[in-house]
Short mmCIF file of N, CA and C in Angstrom, two decimals:
data_model
loop_
_atom_site.label_atom_id
_atom_site.label_comp_id
_atom_site.label_asym_id
_atom_site.label_seq_id
_atom_site.Cartn_x
_atom_site.Cartn_y
_atom_site.Cartn_z
N MET A 13 41.20 -58.55 66.24
CA MET A 13 42.57 -57.89 65.60
C MET A 13 42.44 -56.78 64.32
N GLY A 14 41.59 -57.91 63.56
CA GLY A 14 40.98 -57.18 62.10
C GLY A 14 40.39 -55.82 62.03
N ALA A 15 39.39 -55.65 63.17
CA ALA A 15 38.84 -54.52 63.54
C ALA A 15 39.56 -53.06 63.67
N LEU A 16 40.79 -54.00 64.36
CA LEU A 16 41.93 -53.01 64.60
C LEU A 16 42.30 -52.37 63.71
N LEU A 17 43.09 -53.18 62.74
CA LEU A 17 43.84 -52.98 61.30
C LEU A 17 42.63 -52.11 60.59
N VAL A 18 41.74 -52.50 60.46
CA VAL A 18 40.69 -51.43 59.75
C VAL A 18 40.62 -50.28 60.07
N GLY A 19 40.58 -50.05 61.66
CA GLY A 19 40.64 -48.56 61.83
C GLY A 19 41.97 -47.80 61.93
N PHE A 20 42.80 -48.55 62.14
CA PHE A 20 44.04 -47.81 62.02
C PHE A 20 44.29 -47.26 60.46
N ASN A 21 44.22 -47.78 59.16
CA ASN A 21 43.52 -47.65 58.30
C ASN A 21 42.83 -46.46 57.88
N ILE A 22 41.99 -46.18 58.28
CA ILE A 22 40.65 -45.60 58.18
C ILE A 22 41.53 -44.05 59.18
N LEU A 23 42.10 -44.22 59.83
CA LEU A 23 43.08 -42.77 60.59
C LEU A 23 44.09 -42.29 59.79
N LEU A 24 44.78 -43.48 59.10
CA LEU A 24 46.07 -43.24 58.61
C LEU A 24 45.44 -42.73 56.82
N ALA A 25 44.57 -43.04 56.49
CA ALA A 25 43.95 -42.26 55.20
C ALA A 25 43.59 -40.72 55.72
N GLN A 26 43.14 -40.83 56.83
CA GLN A 26 42.30 -39.69 57.00
C GLN A 26 43.76 -38.31 57.50
N PHE A 27 44.69 -38.83 58.02
CA PHE A 27 45.79 -37.63 58.28
C PHE A 27 47.07 -37.99 57.49
N MET A 28 46.76 -38.90 56.83
CA MET A 28 48.47 -39.09 55.90
C MET A 28 48.12 -38.17 54.59
N PRO A 29 49.45 -37.58 54.10
CA PRO A 29 48.93 -36.70 52.82
C PRO A 29 49.21 -37.40 51.59
N LYS A 30 47.99 -37.67 51.15
CA LYS A 30 47.86 -38.90 49.89
C LYS A 30 48.78 -38.88 48.99
N GLU A 31 49.17 -37.83 48.33
CA GLU A 31 50.19 -38.06 47.23
C GLU A 31 51.29 -37.57 47.79
N HIS A 32 51.73 -37.13 48.80
CA HIS A 32 52.94 -37.05 49.15
C HIS A 32 53.68 -37.48 50.14
N ALA A 33 52.85 -39.24 50.70
CA ALA A 33 53.11 -39.65 51.56
C ALA A 33 54.90 -40.63 51.35
N LEU A 34 55.86 -40.12 51.86
CA LEU A 34 56.88 -41.10 51.52
C LEU A 34 56.41 -42.41 51.58
N ASP A 35 55.70 -42.96 52.39
CA ASP A 35 55.65 -44.09 52.96
C ASP A 35 54.82 -45.14 52.34
N LEU A 36 54.14 -44.42 50.87
CA LEU A 36 53.30 -44.99 49.88
C LEU A 36 54.40 -44.79 48.47
N LYS A 37 55.10 -44.51 48.70
CA LYS A 37 56.16 -44.29 47.57
C LYS A 37 57.65 -46.01 47.34
N PHE A 38 57.55 -45.83 46.48
CA PHE A 38 58.73 -47.06 46.33
C PHE A 38 59.71 -46.74 45.10
N ALA A 39 60.98 -46.72 45.83
CA ALA A 39 62.70 -46.53 45.24
C ALA A 39 62.47 -45.21 44.99
N TYR A 40 62.48 -44.21 45.85
CA TYR A 40 62.47 -42.68 45.15
C TYR A 40 63.97 -42.11 45.80
N SER A 41 64.07 -40.72 44.82
CA SER A 41 65.48 -40.48 45.42
C SER A 41 65.34 -39.32 46.35
N PRO A 42 66.18 -38.90 46.93
CA PRO A 42 66.58 -37.41 47.87
C PRO A 42 65.94 -37.06 47.31
N THR A 43 65.93 -36.52 46.15
CA THR A 43 65.01 -35.10 45.41
C THR A 43 63.55 -35.13 45.47
N GLU A 44 63.18 -36.25 45.27
CA GLU A 44 61.75 -36.71 45.21
C GLU A 44 61.27 -36.97 46.40
N ALA A 45 62.42 -37.04 47.19
CA ALA A 45 61.93 -37.17 49.00
C ALA A 45 61.55 -35.52 49.42
N TYR A 46 62.48 -35.05 48.81
CA TYR A 46 62.57 -33.77 49.34
C TYR A 46 61.16 -32.84 48.77
N ASP A 47 61.05 -33.31 47.37
CA ASP A 47 59.68 -32.60 46.73
C ASP A 47 58.90 -32.94 47.34
N SER A 48 58.39 -33.94 47.78
CA SER A 48 57.40 -34.59 48.40
C SER A 48 56.61 -33.41 49.66
N ILE A 49 57.98 -33.65 50.21
CA ILE A 49 57.80 -32.67 52.08
C ILE A 49 57.68 -31.22 51.59
N SER A 50 58.46 -30.85 50.60
CA SER A 50 58.19 -29.29 50.46
C SER A 50 56.86 -29.23 49.88
N ASN A 51 56.18 -29.77 48.90
CA ASN A 51 55.02 -29.86 48.84
C ASN A 51 53.77 -29.60 49.44
N LEU A 52 54.40 -29.90 51.21
CA LEU A 52 53.12 -29.86 52.19
C LEU A 52 53.00 -28.95 52.76
N GLU A 53 51.99 -27.92 53.08
CA GLU A 53 52.50 -26.83 53.62
C GLU A 53 52.87 -27.47 55.61
N GLU A 54 53.33 -26.28 55.77
CA GLU A 54 53.54 -27.04 57.31
C GLU A 54 52.73 -27.29 58.35
N LYS A 55 51.44 -26.81 58.22
CA LYS A 55 50.59 -27.75 58.94
C LYS A 55 50.34 -29.24 58.46
N ASP A 56 50.48 -29.43 57.06
CA ASP A 56 50.24 -30.77 56.71
C ASP A 56 51.74 -31.33 57.16
N ARG A 57 52.94 -30.76 57.23
CA ARG A 57 53.74 -31.61 57.81
C ARG A 57 53.72 -32.32 59.03
N VAL A 58 53.33 -30.98 59.79
CA VAL A 58 53.06 -31.35 61.11
C VAL A 58 51.82 -32.55 61.64
N GLN A 59 51.21 -32.45 60.89
CA GLN A 59 49.88 -33.43 60.75
C GLN A 59 50.71 -34.81 60.46
N TYR A 60 51.52 -35.01 59.32
CA TYR A 60 52.51 -36.02 59.13
C TYR A 60 52.82 -36.77 59.77
N GLY A 61 53.74 -35.78 60.59
CA GLY A 61 54.70 -36.36 61.65
C GLY A 61 53.64 -37.09 62.65
N TRP A 62 52.84 -35.94 63.14
CA TRP A 62 51.89 -36.78 64.06
C TRP A 62 50.94 -37.87 63.77
N ALA A 63 50.73 -37.99 62.46
CA ALA A 63 50.31 -39.46 62.07
C ALA A 63 50.89 -40.50 62.26
N ILE A 64 52.23 -40.29 61.72
CA ILE A 64 53.46 -41.58 61.78
C ILE A 64 53.42 -41.81 63.41
N LEU A 65 53.76 -41.05 64.21
CA LEU A 65 53.83 -41.42 65.70
C LEU A 65 52.70 -41.97 66.21
N PHE A 66 51.61 -41.37 66.19
CA PHE A 66 50.59 -42.05 66.81
C PHE A 66 49.87 -42.99 66.13
N PHE A 67 49.91 -42.81 64.86
CA PHE A 67 49.12 -44.07 63.92
C PHE A 67 49.70 -45.28 63.52
N ASP A 68 50.42 -44.47 62.65
CA ASP A 68 51.56 -45.70 61.96
C ASP A 68 52.62 -46.67 62.93
N MET A 69 53.02 -46.22 63.94
CA MET A 69 54.07 -46.73 64.76
C MET A 69 53.30 -47.76 65.42
N PRO A 70 52.17 -47.56 66.01
CA PRO A 70 51.73 -48.94 66.76
C PRO A 70 50.83 -49.59 65.61
N TYR A 71 50.34 -49.30 64.08
CA TYR A 71 49.81 -50.24 63.28
C TYR A 71 50.79 -50.80 63.04
N LEU A 72 51.89 -50.57 63.09
CA LEU A 72 52.93 -51.56 62.41
C LEU A 72 53.31 -52.84 63.28
N MET A 73 53.23 -52.71 64.80
CA MET A 73 53.09 -53.98 65.47
C MET A 73 51.74 -54.45 65.64
N ALA A 74 50.53 -53.72 65.08
CA ALA A 74 49.25 -54.35 65.09
C ALA A 74 49.29 -55.33 63.68
N TYR A 75 49.78 -55.15 62.68
CA TYR A 75 49.68 -55.51 61.28
C TYR A 75 50.83 -56.90 61.29
N ALA A 76 52.11 -56.43 62.25
CA ALA A 76 52.91 -57.52 62.32
C ALA A 76 52.45 -58.51 62.80
N CYS A 77 51.68 -58.52 64.11
CA CYS A 77 51.00 -59.66 65.15
C CYS A 77 50.01 -60.27 63.74
N PHE A 78 49.03 -59.42 63.56
CA PHE A 78 47.71 -59.91 62.80
C PHE A 78 48.49 -60.79 61.67
N PHE A 79 49.18 -60.79 61.25
CA PHE A 79 49.59 -61.37 59.94
C PHE A 79 50.63 -62.72 60.37
N SER A 80 51.52 -62.20 61.30
CA SER A 80 51.82 -63.26 61.73
C SER A 80 51.38 -64.79 62.18
N GLY A 81 49.67 -64.58 62.66
CA GLY A 81 49.11 -64.94 63.45
C GLY A 81 48.12 -65.60 62.48
N LEU A 82 47.97 -65.17 61.70
CA LEU A 82 47.26 -65.43 60.37
C LEU A 82 47.99 -67.00 59.60
N LEU A 83 49.37 -66.56 59.29
CA LEU A 83 50.18 -67.70 58.63
C LEU A 83 50.50 -68.59 59.62
N PHE A 84 50.52 -68.41 60.97
CA PHE A 84 50.33 -69.53 61.56
C PHE A 84 49.44 -70.05 61.59
N ARG A 85 47.99 -69.88 61.37
CA ARG A 85 46.66 -70.30 61.38
C ARG A 85 46.49 -71.28 60.02
N LEU A 86 47.29 -70.74 59.12
CA LEU A 86 47.42 -71.36 57.56
C LEU A 86 48.57 -72.47 57.79
N LYS A 87 49.14 -72.55 58.59
CA LYS A 87 50.29 -73.34 58.74
C LYS A 87 51.06 -73.32 57.47
N THR A 88 51.75 -72.63 57.79
CA THR A 88 53.10 -72.17 56.45
C THR A 88 54.25 -72.57 57.05
N ASN A 89 55.29 -72.46 56.74
CA ASN A 89 56.32 -72.80 57.10
C ASN A 89 56.65 -71.99 58.27
N GLN A 90 57.09 -72.53 59.16
CA GLN A 90 57.97 -71.67 60.53
C GLN A 90 58.90 -70.12 60.37
N ARG A 91 59.51 -70.34 59.60
CA ARG A 91 60.23 -69.55 59.20
C ARG A 91 59.46 -67.74 58.65
N ASN A 92 58.30 -68.18 57.87
CA ASN A 92 57.34 -67.58 57.37
C ASN A 92 56.87 -66.52 58.34
N LEU A 93 56.64 -66.72 59.73
CA LEU A 93 56.34 -65.96 60.57
C LEU A 93 57.00 -64.95 60.61
N ALA A 94 57.99 -64.94 60.76
CA ALA A 94 58.92 -63.90 60.96
C ALA A 94 58.81 -62.39 59.88
N ILE A 95 58.20 -62.76 58.55
CA ILE A 95 58.22 -62.04 57.77
C ILE A 95 57.54 -60.42 58.03
N PRO A 96 56.18 -60.79 58.81
CA PRO A 96 55.37 -59.83 59.10
C PRO A 96 56.40 -58.97 59.98
N PHE A 97 56.83 -59.52 60.82
CA PHE A 97 57.89 -58.66 61.65
C PHE A 97 58.90 -57.99 61.23
N LEU A 98 59.76 -58.53 59.61
CA LEU A 98 60.67 -58.04 58.94
C LEU A 98 59.76 -56.82 58.18
N VAL A 99 58.52 -56.60 57.90
CA VAL A 99 58.11 -55.66 57.41
C VAL A 99 57.77 -54.48 58.36
N ALA A 100 57.51 -55.22 59.33
CA ALA A 100 57.31 -53.90 60.44
C ALA A 100 58.63 -53.18 60.81
N LEU A 101 59.70 -54.09 60.95
CA LEU A 101 61.20 -53.31 61.31
C LEU A 101 61.01 -52.57 59.67
N PHE A 102 61.10 -52.48 58.84
CA PHE A 102 60.97 -52.06 57.84
C PHE A 102 60.73 -50.42 58.04
N ASP A 103 59.05 -50.67 57.99
CA ASP A 103 58.36 -49.72 58.61
C ASP A 103 58.80 -48.95 59.14
N PHE A 104 59.36 -49.23 60.55
CA PHE A 104 59.54 -48.58 61.81
C PHE A 104 61.08 -47.79 61.22
N PHE A 105 62.11 -48.05 60.46
CA PHE A 105 63.14 -47.77 59.96
C PHE A 105 62.95 -46.38 59.19
N GLU A 106 61.46 -46.89 58.19
CA GLU A 106 61.44 -45.56 57.49
C GLU A 106 60.49 -44.61 58.31
N ASN A 107 59.97 -44.82 58.98
CA ASN A 107 58.99 -43.89 59.88
C ASN A 107 60.05 -42.92 60.36
N SER A 108 60.96 -43.66 61.22
CA SER A 108 61.91 -42.94 61.84
C SER A 108 62.78 -42.00 60.62
N ALA A 109 63.01 -42.55 59.86
CA ALA A 109 64.04 -41.78 58.56
C ALA A 109 62.61 -40.40 58.56
N ILE A 110 61.50 -40.84 58.12
CA ILE A 110 60.71 -39.39 57.60
C ILE A 110 60.58 -38.72 58.63
N LEU A 111 60.34 -39.13 60.00
CA LEU A 111 60.18 -38.00 61.18
C LEU A 111 61.26 -37.19 61.38
N HIS A 112 62.56 -37.60 61.10
CA HIS A 112 63.68 -37.18 61.11
C HIS A 112 63.82 -36.08 59.66
N LEU A 113 63.60 -36.28 58.61
CA LEU A 113 63.35 -35.68 57.37
C LEU A 113 62.45 -34.27 57.80
N LEU A 114 61.25 -34.63 58.19
CA LEU A 114 60.33 -33.62 58.73
C LEU A 114 60.60 -32.84 59.72
N SER A 115 61.67 -33.32 60.53
CA SER A 115 62.11 -32.26 61.62
C SER A 115 63.16 -31.72 61.10
N ILE A 116 64.13 -31.79 60.18
CA ILE A 116 64.85 -30.92 59.85
C ILE A 116 64.62 -29.85 58.61
N PHE A 117 63.15 -29.92 58.14
CA PHE A 117 63.01 -29.44 56.89
C PHE A 117 62.88 -27.65 57.11
N PRO A 118 63.81 -27.07 56.54
CA PRO A 118 63.93 -27.36 55.02
C PRO A 118 65.40 -27.96 54.37
N GLU A 119 66.12 -27.83 55.57
CA GLU A 119 67.22 -28.60 55.23
C GLU A 119 66.86 -30.12 54.50
N GLU A 120 67.73 -30.20 53.56
CA GLU A 120 67.77 -31.61 52.80
C GLU A 120 68.72 -32.99 54.01
N GLY A 121 68.16 -33.71 53.78
CA GLY A 121 68.89 -34.89 54.72
C GLY A 121 69.06 -35.87 53.64
N LYS A 122 70.33 -35.81 52.42
CA LYS A 122 70.27 -36.79 51.77
C LYS A 122 70.28 -38.52 52.15
N LEU A 123 71.51 -38.43 52.98
CA LEU A 123 71.22 -40.28 53.37
C LEU A 123 70.27 -40.41 54.23
N THR A 124 69.83 -39.63 55.00
CA THR A 124 68.58 -40.08 55.60
C THR A 124 67.43 -39.92 54.75
N ALA A 125 67.10 -39.61 53.67
CA ALA A 125 66.39 -39.97 52.65
C ALA A 125 66.48 -40.96 51.64
N ILE A 126 67.81 -41.56 51.44
CA ILE A 126 68.25 -42.32 50.92
C ILE A 126 68.25 -43.97 51.60
N LEU A 127 68.16 -43.89 53.18
CA LEU A 127 67.72 -44.60 53.90
C LEU A 127 66.02 -45.15 53.99
N ALA A 128 65.37 -43.91 54.26
CA ALA A 128 63.74 -43.80 53.75
C ALA A 128 63.15 -44.41 52.70
N SER A 129 64.04 -44.47 51.77
CA SER A 129 63.78 -44.53 50.34
C SER A 129 64.62 -46.54 50.28
N ILE A 130 65.05 -47.00 50.76
CA ILE A 130 65.92 -48.29 50.99
C ILE A 130 64.59 -49.09 51.97
N SER A 131 64.30 -48.54 53.21
CA SER A 131 63.38 -49.32 53.84
C SER A 131 61.90 -49.06 53.45
N SER A 132 61.66 -48.32 52.68
CA SER A 132 60.32 -48.33 51.94
C SER A 132 60.19 -49.27 50.98
N THR A 133 61.19 -49.47 50.10
CA THR A 133 61.31 -50.19 49.06
C THR A 133 61.22 -51.76 49.53
N ALA A 134 62.32 -51.77 50.89
CA ALA A 134 62.05 -53.25 51.35
C ALA A 134 60.92 -53.58 52.09
N LYS A 135 60.19 -52.59 52.70
CA LYS A 135 58.98 -53.27 53.22
C LYS A 135 58.02 -53.47 52.29
N TRP A 136 57.77 -52.60 51.34
CA TRP A 136 56.80 -53.14 50.02
C TRP A 136 57.26 -54.31 49.13
N ILE A 137 58.46 -54.96 49.31
CA ILE A 137 59.07 -55.87 48.36
C ILE A 137 58.52 -56.92 49.41
N LEU A 138 58.57 -56.82 50.68
CA LEU A 138 58.22 -57.89 51.54
C LEU A 138 56.63 -57.81 51.78
N VAL A 139 55.81 -57.20 51.79
CA VAL A 139 54.64 -56.74 51.38
C VAL A 139 54.42 -58.04 50.80
N ILE A 140 54.81 -57.69 49.47
CA ILE A 140 54.35 -58.56 48.48
C ILE A 140 54.64 -59.81 48.62
N VAL A 141 55.22 -60.31 49.29
CA VAL A 141 55.67 -61.43 49.43
C VAL A 141 54.93 -62.43 50.90
N LEU A 142 54.85 -61.49 51.97
CA LEU A 142 54.18 -61.56 52.52
C LEU A 142 52.39 -61.99 52.00
N LEU A 143 51.71 -61.34 51.17
CA LEU A 143 50.68 -61.16 50.44
C LEU A 143 50.43 -62.53 49.62
N ILE A 144 51.90 -63.31 49.23
CA ILE A 144 51.95 -64.19 48.32
C ILE A 144 51.89 -65.75 49.29
N LEU A 145 52.28 -65.27 50.74
CA LEU A 145 52.06 -66.36 51.29
C LEU A 145 50.97 -66.52 51.84
N VAL A 146 50.28 -65.33 52.28
CA VAL A 146 49.17 -65.46 52.92
C VAL A 146 48.21 -66.15 51.41
N PHE A 147 47.69 -66.04 50.34
CA PHE A 147 47.42 -66.29 49.23
C PHE A 147 47.55 -67.65 48.92
N LEU A 148 49.15 -68.20 49.11
CA LEU A 148 49.20 -69.70 48.96
C LEU A 148 48.62 -70.61 50.30
N GLY A 149 48.96 -69.96 51.35
CA GLY A 149 48.60 -70.56 52.49
C GLY A 149 46.91 -71.04 52.22
N PHE A 150 46.12 -69.99 51.95
CA PHE A 150 44.49 -70.12 52.07
C PHE A 150 44.19 -71.16 50.72
N PHE A 151 45.23 -71.39 49.74
CA PHE A 151 44.85 -72.14 48.73
C PHE A 151 45.21 -73.33 49.07
N LYS A 152 45.91 -73.44 50.07
CA LYS A 152 46.75 -74.91 50.62
C LYS A 152 45.50 -75.14 51.41
N VAL A 153 45.19 -74.56 52.46
CA VAL A 153 44.06 -74.61 53.16
C VAL A 153 42.64 -75.38 52.32
N LEU A 154 42.19 -74.60 51.25
CA LEU A 154 41.31 -74.77 50.73
C LEU A 154 41.51 -76.17 49.83
N LEU A 155 42.55 -76.85 49.52
CA LEU A 155 43.04 -77.91 48.69
C LEU A 155 43.18 -79.17 49.45
N ALA A 156 43.48 -78.74 51.10
CA ALA A 156 43.02 -79.62 51.74
C ALA A 156 41.89 -80.02 52.14
N LYS A 157 41.03 -79.33 52.42
CA LYS A 157 39.61 -79.48 53.09
C LYS A 157 39.00 -80.38 51.63
N LYS A 158 39.12 -79.73 50.36
CA LYS A 158 38.38 -80.52 49.43
C LYS A 158 39.11 -81.91 49.39
N ASN A 159 40.46 -82.05 49.88
CA ASN A 159 41.03 -83.72 49.50
C ASN A 159 40.16 -84.33 51.05
N ASP A 160 40.06 -83.45 52.12
CA ASP A 160 39.52 -84.55 53.57
C ASP A 160 37.71 -84.36 52.97
N LEU A 161 37.19 -83.90 52.20
CA LEU A 161 35.44 -83.69 51.81
C LEU A 161 35.88 -85.34 50.94
N GLY A 162 36.67 -85.23 49.87
CA GLY A 162 36.83 -86.41 48.93
C GLY A 162 36.54 -87.62 49.73
N SER A 163 37.74 -87.79 50.48
CA SER A 163 38.09 -88.66 51.44
C SER A 163 36.91 -89.36 52.01
N THR A 164 36.16 -88.27 52.81
CA THR A 164 35.01 -88.54 53.89
C THR A 164 34.21 -89.00 52.86
N ILE A 165 33.54 -88.85 51.55
CA ILE A 165 32.82 -89.03 50.64
C ILE A 165 33.11 -90.98 50.29
N LYS A 166 33.91 -90.86 49.97
CA LYS A 166 34.73 -92.47 49.34
C LYS A 166 34.32 -93.24 50.64
N ALA A 167 34.86 -92.91 51.68
CA ALA A 167 34.80 -93.78 53.01
C ALA A 167 33.52 -93.99 53.08
N LYS A 168 32.21 -93.07 53.03
CA LYS A 168 30.98 -93.57 53.38
C LYS A 168 30.30 -94.55 52.37
N ILE A 169 30.72 -94.49 51.28
CA ILE A 169 30.30 -95.68 50.12
C ILE A 169 31.22 -96.60 50.58
#
């Protein structure tokens, strides 16, 4: 699964507009969203939409499954297993809104841009929470192994 995530990241890096991808922005206004899209040439807007549909949409399910499985293996609280799927849900809403904005361009969809921004911001906040949980889970596992090693050494003495 890790190789699949790396592959998706490589493809997304190749086909997403790096400076103007709304997916990578945080708390943007409708004007900023429109400016980002209007800074793209038509072929780049088409490629952006194509990358969302064929790479980013499947990617969101891959990372949700990967991180949920990782949290499960790290024995975190069962409620935490839903967080990667919440990230994916907000990513889905964000992608859908961006696809709509791309499809109606040059018309401005202010409400859609607001929804895209809210979804994007929620996604990135949850990604931070997810990364903290993964870090804490790894720390907990390492601490448990250290304690187990110490107990084994004491038992042999």
